[in-house]
C-alpha cells in the first residue's frame, strides 16, 4: 500500500526554513547589483514528490534589502535590514529547488525588487527622506564630487565607480544629497592617476579589491561634502560568479527583475 | 463480492467530546514575519 502522502509543509516548519536559507544564499550569491537581501517571510511552499528521496520544492519568498552591498564580504547574518524609515526595498522571489537524498539545491529563481511606496512612508514618517532616482543630476553630481574628493586626498589606490547603490535628497534643514556607491581599486596610485587617469584600470579578478562609499553633500545654505570610503580588501572570487570587470556606472534600480 | 461491513453507530457516550473553544490549527502559510511587512 503506497505510503500516505506526507502532510503539506507549513511555511514555518524547519524544513521550509532550511529550504529558504538555501534559496536566499543562492539569490545573494548570484546577484551582481545592489544590496544583499534577508528573509522576511516565507509566503508559500509547495513540495512535488518525484520519487524516492527526490522532491521538487517551490518557494515564494518575501525578502527585505539590507545595508550590505552585494560585493561586501560581511556575512548576511551581520547585515542590518533597512528600516521602514530608511525607505525599505522589498524583494519578491519565486525559487525552485530540488531535495535529493536530503540535499537541497536551487534549480531556478526569479526575483522582483521594489521600493516601498513613498506615500506609505510620508504618511507614517513625514520627515523621512525618500529614495531619489539614481539618474538624478544632483545624485550624479554628488557621486562624482565625492569620488573625486576621495581620490584627491587618499594615498592609496585610485578608485573607480562600480555602481550607485542608493541616494536620497532632502531639502530641510539644508539641501542635502546623500549617496551610497560601490567602488573598486585600480592599478594606479591616486598620485599616478593625476598624471594619466586613462591608464588606470580595474584590477584583474584575482587581485580585485572592491569597496563601498557613503557621502553627504550639502549645497544650501552652506556648502559641505563628507565622504567615507572603505575597501573590503581582496576577496577570492567565486569561480562561477564573475565580479564586475569593467569601470563605468551601472544602476541598481529598486524595481528590477533578476533571474 | 466485498460487502461494506456495517459499522455499529458509536454510542453517544463513546464519542470523544470536543474540547470547548477548540481552535483550528493556524494556516500553514504564509509564515511568520521576521522584520516588518511593507
PDB file of C-alpha atoms in Angstrom:
ATOM      1  CA  UNK A   1       0.000   0.000   0.000  1.00  0.00           C
ATOM      2  CA  UNK A   2       1.701   3.267  -1.073  1.00  0.00           C
ATOM      3  CA  UNK A   3       2.815   5.439   1.837  1.00  0.00           C
ATOM      4  CA  UNK A   4       0.243   8.049   2.686  1.00  0.00           C
ATOM      5  CA  UNK A   5       1.306  11.437   1.264  1.00  0.00           C
ATOM      6  CA  UNK A   6       3.129  13.447   3.948  1.00  0.00           C
ATOM      7  CA  UNK A   7       1.210  16.339   5.414  1.00  0.00           C
ATOM      8  CA  UNK A   8       1.822  19.586   3.476  1.00  0.00           C
ATOM      9  CA  UNK A   9       4.762  21.565   4.823  1.00  0.00           C
ATOM     10  CA  UNK A  10       3.978  24.651   6.869  1.00  0.00           C
ATOM     11  CA  UNK A  11       5.843  27.851   5.987  1.00  0.00           C
ATOM     12  CA  UNK A  12       7.439  27.968   9.422  1.00  0.00           C
ATOM     13  CA  UNK A  13       8.452  24.300   9.515  1.00  0.00           C
ATOM     14  CA  UNK A  14      12.191  23.667   9.956  1.00  0.00           C
ATOM     15  CA  UNK A  15      12.348  22.023   6.514  1.00  0.00           C
ATOM     16  CA  UNK A  16      10.805  25.130   4.936  1.00  0.00           C
ATOM     17  CA  UNK A  17      13.214  27.409   6.740  1.00  0.00           C
ATOM     18  CA  UNK A  18      16.150  25.256   5.626  1.00  0.00           C
ATOM     19  CA  UNK A  19      14.996  25.497   2.011  1.00  0.00           C
ATOM     20  CA  UNK A  20      14.504  29.256   2.341  1.00  0.00           C
ATOM     21  CA  UNK A  21      18.007  29.669   3.737  1.00  0.00           C
ATOM     22  CA  UNK A  22      19.499  27.834   0.754  1.00  0.00           C
ATOM     23  CA  UNK A  23      17.379  29.949  -1.598  1.00  0.00           C
ATOM     24  CA  UNK A  24      18.365  33.297  -0.038  1.00  0.00           C
ATOM     25  CA  UNK A  25      22.039  32.316  -0.038  1.00  0.00           C
ATOM     26  CA  UNK A  26      21.756  31.403  -3.740  1.00  0.00           C
ATOM     27  CA  UNK A  27      19.971  34.678  -4.595  1.00  0.00           C
ATOM     28  CA  UNK A  28      22.594  36.805  -2.851  1.00  0.00           C
ATOM     29  CA  UNK A  29      25.407  34.693  -4.285  1.00  0.00           C
ATOM     30  CA  UNK A  30      24.165  35.166  -7.846  1.00  0.00           C
ATOM     31  CA  UNK A  31      23.190  38.811  -7.689  1.00  0.00           C
ATOM     32  CA  UNK A  32      25.629  41.336  -9.151  1.00  0.00           C
ATOM     33  CA  UNK A  33      23.997  44.639  -8.252  1.00  0.00           C
ATOM     34  CA  UNK A  34      22.524  46.420  -5.318  1.00  0.00           C
ATOM     35  CA  UNK A  35      22.368  45.106  -1.802  1.00  0.00           C
ATOM     36  CA  UNK A  36      22.100  41.766  -0.035  1.00  0.00           C
ATOM     37  CA  UNK A  37      18.574  40.660   0.847  1.00  0.00           C
ATOM     38  CA  UNK A  38      17.427  38.926   4.022  1.00  0.00           C
ATOM     39  CA  UNK A  39      14.430  36.634   4.506  1.00  0.00           C
ATOM     40  CA  UNK A  40      11.387  38.412   5.870  1.00  0.00           C
ATOM     41  CA  UNK A  41       8.656  35.840   5.297  1.00  0.00           C
ATOM     42  CA  UNK A  42       8.037  32.517   3.587  1.00  0.00           C
ATOM     43  CA  UNK A  43       4.849  33.286   1.655  1.00  0.00           C
ATOM     44  CA  UNK A  44       4.239  29.786   0.378  1.00  0.00           C
ATOM     45  CA  UNK A  45       5.848  26.394  -0.116  1.00  0.00           C
ATOM     46  CA  UNK A  46       4.795  23.505  -2.344  1.00  0.00           C
ATOM     47  CA  UNK A  47       6.513  20.125  -2.436  1.00  0.00           C
ATOM     48  CA  UNK A  48       6.108  17.885  -5.500  1.00  0.00           C
ATOM     49  CA  UNK A  49       7.455  14.369  -4.879  1.00  0.00           C
ATOM     50  CA  UNK A  50       9.430  12.989  -7.826  1.00  0.00           C
ATOM     51  CA  UNK A  51      10.232   9.602  -6.408  1.00  0.00           C
ATOM     52  CA  UNK A  52      12.146   8.080  -3.517  1.00  0.00           C
ATOM     53  CA  UNK A  53      14.001  10.834  -1.571  1.00  0.00           C
ATOM     54  CA  UNK A  54      13.524  13.155  -4.536  1.00  0.00           C
ATOM     55  CA  UNK A  55      11.299  16.254  -4.247  1.00  0.00           C
ATOM     56  CA  UNK A  56      10.887  19.466  -6.189  1.00  0.00           C
ATOM     57  CA  UNK A  57      10.162  22.377  -3.868  1.00  0.00           C
ATOM     58  CA  UNK A  58       8.547  25.655  -4.998  1.00  0.00           C
ATOM     59  CA  UNK A  59       9.118  28.560  -2.619  1.00  0.00           C
ATOM     60  CA  UNK A  60       7.581  32.036  -2.625  1.00  0.00           C
ATOM     61  CA  UNK A  61       9.749  34.329  -0.515  1.00  0.00           C
ATOM     62  CA  UNK A  62       9.351  37.864   0.769  1.00  0.00           C
ATOM     63  CA  UNK A  63      12.801  39.445   1.268  1.00  0.00           C
ATOM     64  CA  UNK A  64      13.985  42.808   2.579  1.00  0.00           C
ATOM     65  CA  UNK A  65      17.047  44.766   1.483  1.00  0.00           C
ATOM     66  CA  UNK A  66      19.909  45.043   3.942  1.00  0.00           C
ATOM     67  CA  UNK A  67      22.542  47.745   4.286  1.00  0.00           C
ATOM     68  CA  UNK A  68      25.274  45.453   2.921  1.00  0.00           C
ATOM     69  CA  UNK A  69      26.235  45.951  -0.698  1.00  0.00           C
ATOM     70  CA  UNK A  70      26.239  42.726  -2.693  1.00  0.00           C
ATOM     71  CA  UNK A  71      30.059  42.904  -3.004  1.00  0.00           C
ATOM     72  CA  UNK A  72      30.554  43.167   0.740  1.00  0.00           C
ATOM     73  CA  UNK A  73      32.145  40.129   2.386  1.00  0.00           C
ATOM     74  CA  UNK A  74      30.030  40.744   5.510  1.00  0.00           C
ATOM     75  CA  UNK A  75      28.060  37.595   6.385  1.00  0.00           C
ATOM     76  CA  UNK A  76      24.326  38.113   5.783  1.00  0.00           C
ATOM     77  CA  UNK A  77      23.640  37.421   9.462  1.00  0.00           C
ATOM     78  CA  UNK A  78      25.590  40.594  10.275  1.00  0.00           C
ATOM     79  CA  UNK A  79      23.815  42.748   7.707  1.00  0.00           C
ATOM     80  CA  UNK A  80      21.164  45.082   9.076  1.00  0.00           C
ATOM     81  CA  UNK A  81      17.785  45.072   7.358  1.00  0.00           C
ATOM     82  CA  UNK A  82      16.944  48.581   6.197  1.00  0.00           C
ATOM     83  CA  UNK A  83      14.236  50.030   8.382  1.00  0.00           C
ATOM     84  CA  UNK A  84      10.895  51.247   7.127  1.00  0.00           C
ATOM     85  CA  UNK A  85      12.024  54.837   7.826  1.00  0.00           C
ATOM     86  CA  UNK A  86      15.120  54.354   5.652  1.00  0.00           C
ATOM     87  CA  UNK A  87      12.763  53.663   2.731  1.00  0.00           C
ATOM     88  CA  UNK A  88      12.889  49.878   2.670  1.00  0.00           C
ATOM     89  CA  UNK A  89      13.184  47.854  -0.532  1.00  0.00           C
ATOM     90  CA  UNK A  90      11.295  44.572  -0.772  1.00  0.00           C
ATOM     91  CA  UNK A  91      12.195  41.564  -2.874  1.00  0.00           C
ATOM     92  CA  UNK A  92       9.607  39.023  -4.049  1.00  0.00           C
ATOM     93  CA  UNK A  93      11.221  35.795  -5.174  1.00  0.00           C
ATOM     94  CA  UNK A  94       9.960  32.540  -6.661  1.00  0.00           C
ATOM     95  CA  UNK A  95      12.520  29.778  -6.234  1.00  0.00           C
ATOM     96  CA  UNK A  96      12.532  26.193  -7.485  1.00  0.00           C
ATOM     97  CA  UNK A  97      14.693  23.755  -5.545  1.00  0.00           C
ATOM     98  CA  UNK A  98      15.413  20.060  -5.624  1.00  0.00           C
ATOM     99  CA  UNK A  99      15.811  17.982  -2.474  1.00  0.00           C
ATOM    100  CA  UNK A 100      17.644  14.820  -3.416  1.00  0.00           C
ATOM    101  CA  UNK A 101      18.588  12.430  -0.618  1.00  0.00           C
ATOM    102  CA  UNK A 102      18.127  15.309   1.819  1.00  0.00           C
ATOM    103  CA  UNK A 103      20.475  17.685  -0.093  1.00  0.00           C
ATOM    104  CA  UNK A 104      18.915  20.956  -1.270  1.00  0.00           C
ATOM    105  CA  UNK A 105      19.975  22.706  -4.488  1.00  0.00           C
ATOM    106  CA  UNK A 106      18.446  25.631  -6.359  1.00  0.00           C
ATOM    107  CA  UNK A 107      17.249  24.891  -9.894  1.00  0.00           C
ATOM    108  CA  UNK A 108      15.906  28.360 -10.745  1.00  0.00           C
ATOM    109  CA  UNK A 109      14.985  31.655  -9.131  1.00  0.00           C
ATOM    110  CA  UNK A 110      13.201  34.809 -10.246  1.00  0.00           C
ATOM    111  CA  UNK A 111      13.073  37.947  -8.138  1.00  0.00           C
ATOM    112  CA  UNK A 112      11.491  41.347  -8.408  1.00  0.00           C
ATOM    113  CA  UNK A 113      12.553  44.148  -6.075  1.00  0.00           C
ATOM    114  CA  UNK A 114      10.647  47.350  -5.431  1.00  0.00           C
ATOM    115  CA  UNK A 115      10.992  50.230  -3.007  1.00  0.00           C
ATOM    116  CA  UNK A 116       8.224  50.793  -0.511  1.00  0.00           C
ATOM    117  CA  UNK A 117       5.698  53.373  -1.678  1.00  0.00           C
ATOM    118  CA  UNK A 118       6.638  56.928  -0.823  1.00  0.00           C
ATOM    119  CA  UNK A 119       3.069  57.695   0.244  1.00  0.00           C
ATOM    120  CA  UNK A 120       3.174  54.976   2.910  1.00  0.00           C
ATOM    121  CA  UNK A 121       6.403  56.340   4.330  1.00  0.00           C
ATOM    122  CA  UNK A 122       5.350  60.001   4.329  1.00  0.00           C
ATOM    123  CA  UNK A 123       2.072  59.025   5.971  1.00  0.00           C
ATOM    124  CA  UNK A 124       3.895  57.445   8.916  1.00  0.00           C
ATOM    125  CA  UNK A 125       7.100  59.476   8.833  1.00  0.00           C
ATOM    126  CA  UNK A 126       6.606  62.885   7.181  1.00  0.00           C
ATOM    127  CA  UNK A 127      10.241  63.897   7.695  1.00  0.00           C
ATOM    128  CA  UNK A 128      11.773  60.665   6.353  1.00  0.00           C
ATOM    129  CA  UNK A 129      13.643  61.325   3.104  1.00  0.00           C
ATOM    130  CA  UNK A 130      12.619  59.184   0.149  1.00  0.00           C
ATOM    131  CA  UNK A 131      14.837  57.390  -2.326  1.00  0.00           C
ATOM    132  CA  UNK A 132      15.869  59.508  -5.284  1.00  0.00           C
ATOM    133  CA  UNK A 133      16.314  58.241  -8.811  1.00  0.00           C
ATOM    134  CA  UNK A 134      19.877  57.127  -9.423  1.00  0.00           C
ATOM    135  CA  UNK A 135      19.821  59.061 -12.699  1.00  0.00           C
ATOM    136  CA  UNK A 136      19.043  62.298 -10.913  1.00  0.00           C
ATOM    137  CA  UNK A 137      21.533  65.011 -11.890  1.00  0.00           C
ATOM    138  CA  UNK A 138      22.151  66.049  -8.302  1.00  0.00           C
ATOM    139  CA  UNK A 139      22.852  62.422  -7.389  1.00  0.00           C
ATOM    140  CA  UNK A 140      25.365  62.023 -10.206  1.00  0.00           C
ATOM    141  CA  UNK A 141      26.999  65.322  -9.276  1.00  0.00           C
ATOM    142  CA  UNK A 142      27.301  64.271  -5.636  1.00  0.00           C
ATOM    143  CA  UNK A 143      28.815  60.883  -6.509  1.00  0.00           C
ATOM    144  CA  UNK A 144      31.301  62.420  -8.922  1.00  0.00           C
ATOM    145  CA  UNK A 145      32.319  65.084  -6.408  1.00  0.00           C
ATOM    146  CA  UNK A 146      32.619  62.569  -3.579  1.00  0.00           C
ATOM    147  CA  UNK A 147      34.777  60.123  -5.541  1.00  0.00           C
ATOM    148  CA  UNK A 148      36.953  62.934  -6.849  1.00  0.00           C
ATOM    149  CA  UNK A 149      37.325  64.306  -3.333  1.00  0.00           C
ATOM    150  CA  UNK A 150      38.360  60.881  -2.010  1.00  0.00           C
ATOM    151  CA  UNK A 151      40.841  60.274  -4.838  1.00  0.00           C
ATOM    152  CA  UNK A 152      42.383  63.705  -4.341  1.00  0.00           C
ATOM    153  CA  UNK A 153      43.078  63.022  -0.676  1.00  0.00           C
ATOM    154  CA  UNK A 154      43.940  59.324  -0.485  1.00  0.00           C
ATOM    155  CA  UNK A 155      47.452  57.953  -0.531  1.00  0.00           C
ATOM    156  CA  UNK A 156      46.094  54.548  -1.566  1.00  0.00           C
ATOM    157  CA  UNK A 157      44.881  53.248  -4.908  1.00  0.00           C
ATOM    158  CA  UNK A 158      42.844  55.382  -7.265  1.00  0.00           C
ATOM    159  CA  UNK A 159      39.222  54.221  -7.030  1.00  0.00           C
ATOM    160  CA  UNK A 160      36.755  53.891  -9.868  1.00  0.00           C
ATOM    161  CA  UNK A 161      32.974  53.894  -9.566  1.00  0.00           C
ATOM    162  CA  UNK A 162      31.275  50.496  -9.976  1.00  0.00           C
ATOM    163  CA  UNK A 163      27.643  51.405  -9.319  1.00  0.00           C
ATOM    164  CA  UNK A 164      25.465  53.788  -7.356  1.00  0.00           C
ATOM    165  CA  UNK A 165      23.500  51.854  -4.741  1.00  0.00           C
ATOM    166  CA  UNK A 166      21.023  54.342  -3.382  1.00  0.00           C
ATOM    167  CA  UNK A 167      20.510  58.085  -2.992  1.00  0.00           C
ATOM    168  CA  UNK A 168      18.281  60.485  -1.091  1.00  0.00           C
ATOM    169  CA  UNK A 169      17.699  64.203  -1.402  1.00  0.00           C
ATOM    170  CA  UNK A 170      16.363  66.299   1.458  1.00  0.00           C
ATOM    171  CA  UNK A 171      15.608  69.998   1.488  1.00  0.00           C
ATOM    172  CA  UNK A 172      15.268  70.680   5.194  1.00  0.00           C
ATOM    173  CA  UNK A 173      17.071  71.879   7.286  1.00  0.00           C
ATOM    174  CA  UNK A 174      19.622  72.105   4.446  1.00  0.00           C
ATOM    175  CA  UNK A 175      19.530  70.950   0.830  1.00  0.00           C
ATOM    176  CA  UNK A 176      21.355  67.645   1.196  1.00  0.00           C
ATOM    177  CA  UNK A 177      22.183  64.810  -1.204  1.00  0.00           C
ATOM    178  CA  UNK A 178      23.110  61.508   0.484  1.00  0.00           C
ATOM    179  CA  UNK A 179      24.585  58.797  -1.720  1.00  0.00           C
ATOM    180  CA  UNK A 180      25.961  55.270  -1.410  1.00  0.00           C
ATOM    181  CA  UNK A 181      28.068  53.737  -4.152  1.00  0.00           C
ATOM    182  CA  UNK A 182      30.322  50.755  -4.810  1.00  0.00           C
ATOM    183  CA  UNK A 183      33.905  51.309  -5.936  1.00  0.00           C
ATOM    184  CA  UNK A 184      36.915  49.240  -6.977  1.00  0.00           C
ATOM    185  CA  UNK A 185      40.634  49.832  -6.707  1.00  0.00           C
ATOM    186  CA  UNK A 186      42.580  50.349  -9.936  1.00  0.00           C
ATOM    187  CA  UNK A 187      46.187  49.543 -10.798  1.00  0.00           C
ATOM    188  CA  UNK A 188      47.194  53.161 -10.158  1.00  0.00           C
ATOM    189  CA  UNK A 189      48.015  55.080  -7.055  1.00  0.00           C
ATOM    190  CA  UNK A 190      45.869  58.178  -6.660  1.00  0.00           C
ATOM    191  CA  UNK A 191      49.030  60.230  -7.220  1.00  0.00           C
ATOM    192  CA  UNK A 192      49.870  58.494 -10.501  1.00  0.00           C
ATOM    193  CA  UNK A 193      46.281  58.923 -11.660  1.00  0.00           C
ATOM    194  CA  UNK A 194      46.737  62.692 -11.613  1.00  0.00           C
ATOM    195  CA  UNK A 195      49.191  62.332 -14.497  1.00  0.00           C
ATOM    196  CA  UNK A 196      47.386  59.757 -16.626  1.00  0.00           C
ATOM    197  CA  UNK A 197      43.997  58.625 -15.340  1.00  0.00           C
ATOM    198  CA  UNK A 198      43.198  56.796 -18.589  1.00  0.00           C
ATOM    199  CA  UNK A 199      45.885  54.253 -17.726  1.00  0.00           C
ATOM    200  CA  UNK A 200      44.086  53.352 -14.503  1.00  0.00           C
ATOM    201  CA  UNK A 201      42.171  50.134 -14.998  1.00  0.00           C
ATOM    202  CA  UNK A 202      40.326  47.887 -12.539  1.00  0.00           C
ATOM    203  CA  UNK A 203      42.481  45.138 -11.116  1.00  0.00           C
ATOM    204  CA  UNK A 204      42.012  41.657 -12.606  1.00  0.00           C
ATOM    205  CA  UNK A 205      39.600  39.349 -10.776  1.00  0.00           C
ATOM    206  CA  UNK A 206      42.386  37.500  -8.978  1.00  0.00           C
ATOM    207  CA  UNK A 207      43.527  40.788  -7.394  1.00  0.00           C
ATOM    208  CA  UNK A 208      40.215  42.683  -7.287  1.00  0.00           C
ATOM    209  CA  UNK A 209      39.625  44.954  -4.346  1.00  0.00           C
ATOM    210  CA  UNK A 210      36.110  46.341  -4.035  1.00  0.00           C
ATOM    211  CA  UNK A 211      34.822  48.851  -1.576  1.00  0.00           C
ATOM    212  CA  UNK A 212      31.882  50.985  -0.609  1.00  0.00           C
ATOM    213  CA  UNK A 213      31.493  54.718  -0.136  1.00  0.00           C
ATOM    214  CA  UNK A 214      28.903  56.864   1.578  1.00  0.00           C
ATOM    215  CA  UNK A 215      28.799  60.600   1.064  1.00  0.00           C
ATOM    216  CA  UNK A 216      26.700  63.581   2.128  1.00  0.00           C
ATOM    217  CA  UNK A 217      26.817  66.753   0.041  1.00  0.00           C
ATOM    218  CA  UNK A 218      25.194  69.919   1.392  1.00  0.00           C
ATOM    219  CA  UNK A 219      24.592  72.555  -1.257  1.00  0.00           C
ATOM    220  CA  UNK A 220      22.426  75.131   0.518  1.00  0.00           C
ATOM    221  CA  UNK A 221      22.570  77.262   2.583  1.00  0.00           C
ATOM    222  CA  UNK A 222      26.196  76.238   3.124  1.00  0.00           C
ATOM    223  CA  UNK A 223      28.488  74.037   1.032  1.00  0.00           C
ATOM    224  CA  UNK A 224      29.875  70.874   2.598  1.00  0.00           C
ATOM    225  CA  UNK A 225      30.966  67.451   1.444  1.00  0.00           C
ATOM    226  CA  UNK A 226      31.719  64.459   3.649  1.00  0.00           C
ATOM    227  CA  UNK A 227      32.944  61.204   2.131  1.00  0.00           C
ATOM    228  CA  UNK A 228      33.735  57.842   3.716  1.00  0.00           C
ATOM    229  CA  UNK A 229      35.152  55.046   1.554  1.00  0.00           C
ATOM    230  CA  UNK A 230      36.093  51.608   2.890  1.00  0.00           C
ATOM    231  CA  UNK A 231      37.803  48.959   0.765  1.00  0.00           C
ATOM    232  CA  UNK A 232      36.937  45.339   1.570  1.00  0.00           C
ATOM    233  CA  UNK A 233      40.396  44.014   0.735  1.00  0.00           C
ATOM    234  CA  UNK A 234      40.969  41.277  -1.824  1.00  0.00           C
ATOM    235  CA  UNK A 235      38.245  38.599  -1.839  1.00  0.00           C
ATOM    236  CA  UNK A 236      38.802  35.269  -3.556  1.00  0.00           C
ATOM    237  CA  UNK A 237      36.190  35.461  -6.334  1.00  0.00           C
ATOM    238  CA  UNK A 238      33.698  32.582  -6.565  1.00  0.00           C
ATOM    239  CA  UNK A 239      34.676  30.992  -9.896  1.00  0.00           C
ATOM    240  CA  UNK A 240      31.176  30.790 -11.391  1.00  0.00           C
ATOM    241  CA  UNK A 241      30.194  34.304 -10.448  1.00  0.00           C
ATOM    242  CA  UNK A 242      32.314  36.798 -12.326  1.00  0.00           C
ATOM    243  CA  UNK A 243      32.819  40.021 -10.464  1.00  0.00           C
ATOM    244  CA  UNK A 244      32.492  43.335 -12.239  1.00  0.00           C
ATOM    245  CA  UNK A 245      35.245  43.535 -14.803  1.00  0.00           C
ATOM    246  CA  UNK A 246      34.839  46.999 -16.219  1.00  0.00           C
ATOM    247  CA  UNK A 247      34.692  50.503 -14.866  1.00  0.00           C
ATOM    248  CA  UNK A 248      31.666  52.614 -15.503  1.00  0.00           C
ATOM    249  CA  UNK A 249      28.394  53.265 -13.852  1.00  0.00           C
ATOM    250  CA  UNK A 250      25.611  50.758 -13.703  1.00  0.00           C
ATOM    251  CA  UNK A 251      22.445  51.432 -11.795  1.00  0.00           C
ATOM    252  CA  UNK A 252      20.721  49.080  -9.449  1.00  0.00           C
ATOM    253  CA  UNK A 253      17.251  50.491  -9.564  1.00  0.00           C
ATOM    254  CA  UNK A 254      14.856  49.063  -6.979  1.00  0.00           C
ATOM    255  CA  UNK A 255      12.125  47.554  -9.115  1.00  0.00           C
ATOM    256  CA  UNK A 256      14.389  45.387 -11.171  1.00  0.00           C
ATOM    257  CA  UNK A 257      13.891  41.744 -12.123  1.00  0.00           C
ATOM    258  CA  UNK A 258      16.662  39.214 -11.706  1.00  0.00           C
ATOM    259  CA  UNK A 259      16.554  35.538 -12.731  1.00  0.00           C
TER     260      UNK A 259
ATOM    261  CA  UNK B   1     -18.066  -9.542  -3.567  1.00  0.00           C
ATOM    262  CA  UNK B   2     -16.738  -7.256  -0.844  1.00  0.00           C
ATOM    263  CA  UNK B   3     -19.617  -6.023   1.270  1.00  0.00           C
ATOM    264  CA  UNK B   4     -19.013  -2.992   3.416  1.00  0.00           C
ATOM    265  CA  UNK B   5     -19.236  -4.100   6.978  1.00  0.00           C
ATOM    266  CA  UNK B   6     -21.901  -2.138   8.762  1.00  0.00           C
ATOM    267  CA  UNK B   7     -20.244  -0.143  11.487  1.00  0.00           C
ATOM    268  CA  UNK B   8     -22.357  -0.003  14.599  1.00  0.00           C
ATOM    269  CA  UNK B   9     -23.337   3.534  15.380  1.00  0.00           C
ATOM    270  CA  UNK B  10     -20.916   4.770  18.013  1.00  0.00           C
ATOM    271  CA  UNK B  11     -22.829   5.037  21.290  1.00  0.00           C
ATOM    272  CA  UNK B  12     -23.342   8.629  22.248  1.00  0.00           C
ATOM    273  CA  UNK B  13     -21.267   8.296  25.382  1.00  0.00           C
ATOM    274  CA  UNK B  14     -18.345   6.860  23.406  1.00  0.00           C
ATOM    275  CA  UNK B  15     -17.989   9.936  21.195  1.00  0.00           C
ATOM    276  CA  UNK B  16     -14.884  11.894  22.065  1.00  0.00           C
ATOM    277  CA  UNK B  17     -16.181  15.200  23.387  1.00  0.00           C
ATOM    278  CA  UNK B  18     -14.769  18.212  21.547  1.00  0.00           C
ATOM    279  CA  UNK B  19     -12.913  20.442  23.965  1.00  0.00           C
ATOM    280  CA  UNK B  20     -14.769  23.719  24.475  1.00  0.00           C
ATOM    281  CA  UNK B  21     -13.164  26.522  22.390  1.00  0.00           C
ATOM    282  CA  UNK B  22     -11.418  24.096  20.047  1.00  0.00           C
ATOM    283  CA  UNK B  23      -9.474  26.262  17.583  1.00  0.00           C
ATOM    284  CA  UNK B  24      -8.399  25.045  14.170  1.00  0.00           C
ATOM    285  CA  UNK B  25      -4.585  24.932  13.686  1.00  0.00           C
ATOM    286  CA  UNK B  26      -3.093  28.123  12.189  1.00  0.00           C
ATOM    287  CA  UNK B  27      -2.897  28.057   8.400  1.00  0.00           C
ATOM    288  CA  UNK B  28       0.444  26.555   7.309  1.00  0.00           C
ATOM    289  CA  UNK B  29       1.234  29.580   5.066  1.00  0.00           C
ATOM    290  CA  UNK B  30       2.172  32.376   4.834  1.00  0.00           C
ATOM    291  CA  UNK B  31       4.739  32.081   7.587  1.00  0.00           C
ATOM    292  CA  UNK B  32       5.805  34.463  10.304  1.00  0.00           C
ATOM    293  CA  UNK B  33       7.111  37.961   9.505  1.00  0.00           C
ATOM    294  CA  UNK B  34      10.719  38.319  10.695  1.00  0.00           C
ATOM    295  CA  UNK B  35      11.126  42.100  10.320  1.00  0.00           C
ATOM    296  CA  UNK B  36       8.150  44.131   9.121  1.00  0.00           C
ATOM    297  CA  UNK B  37       5.582  43.982   6.352  1.00  0.00           C
ATOM    298  CA  UNK B  38       5.842  46.506   3.529  1.00  0.00           C
TER     299      UNK B  38
END
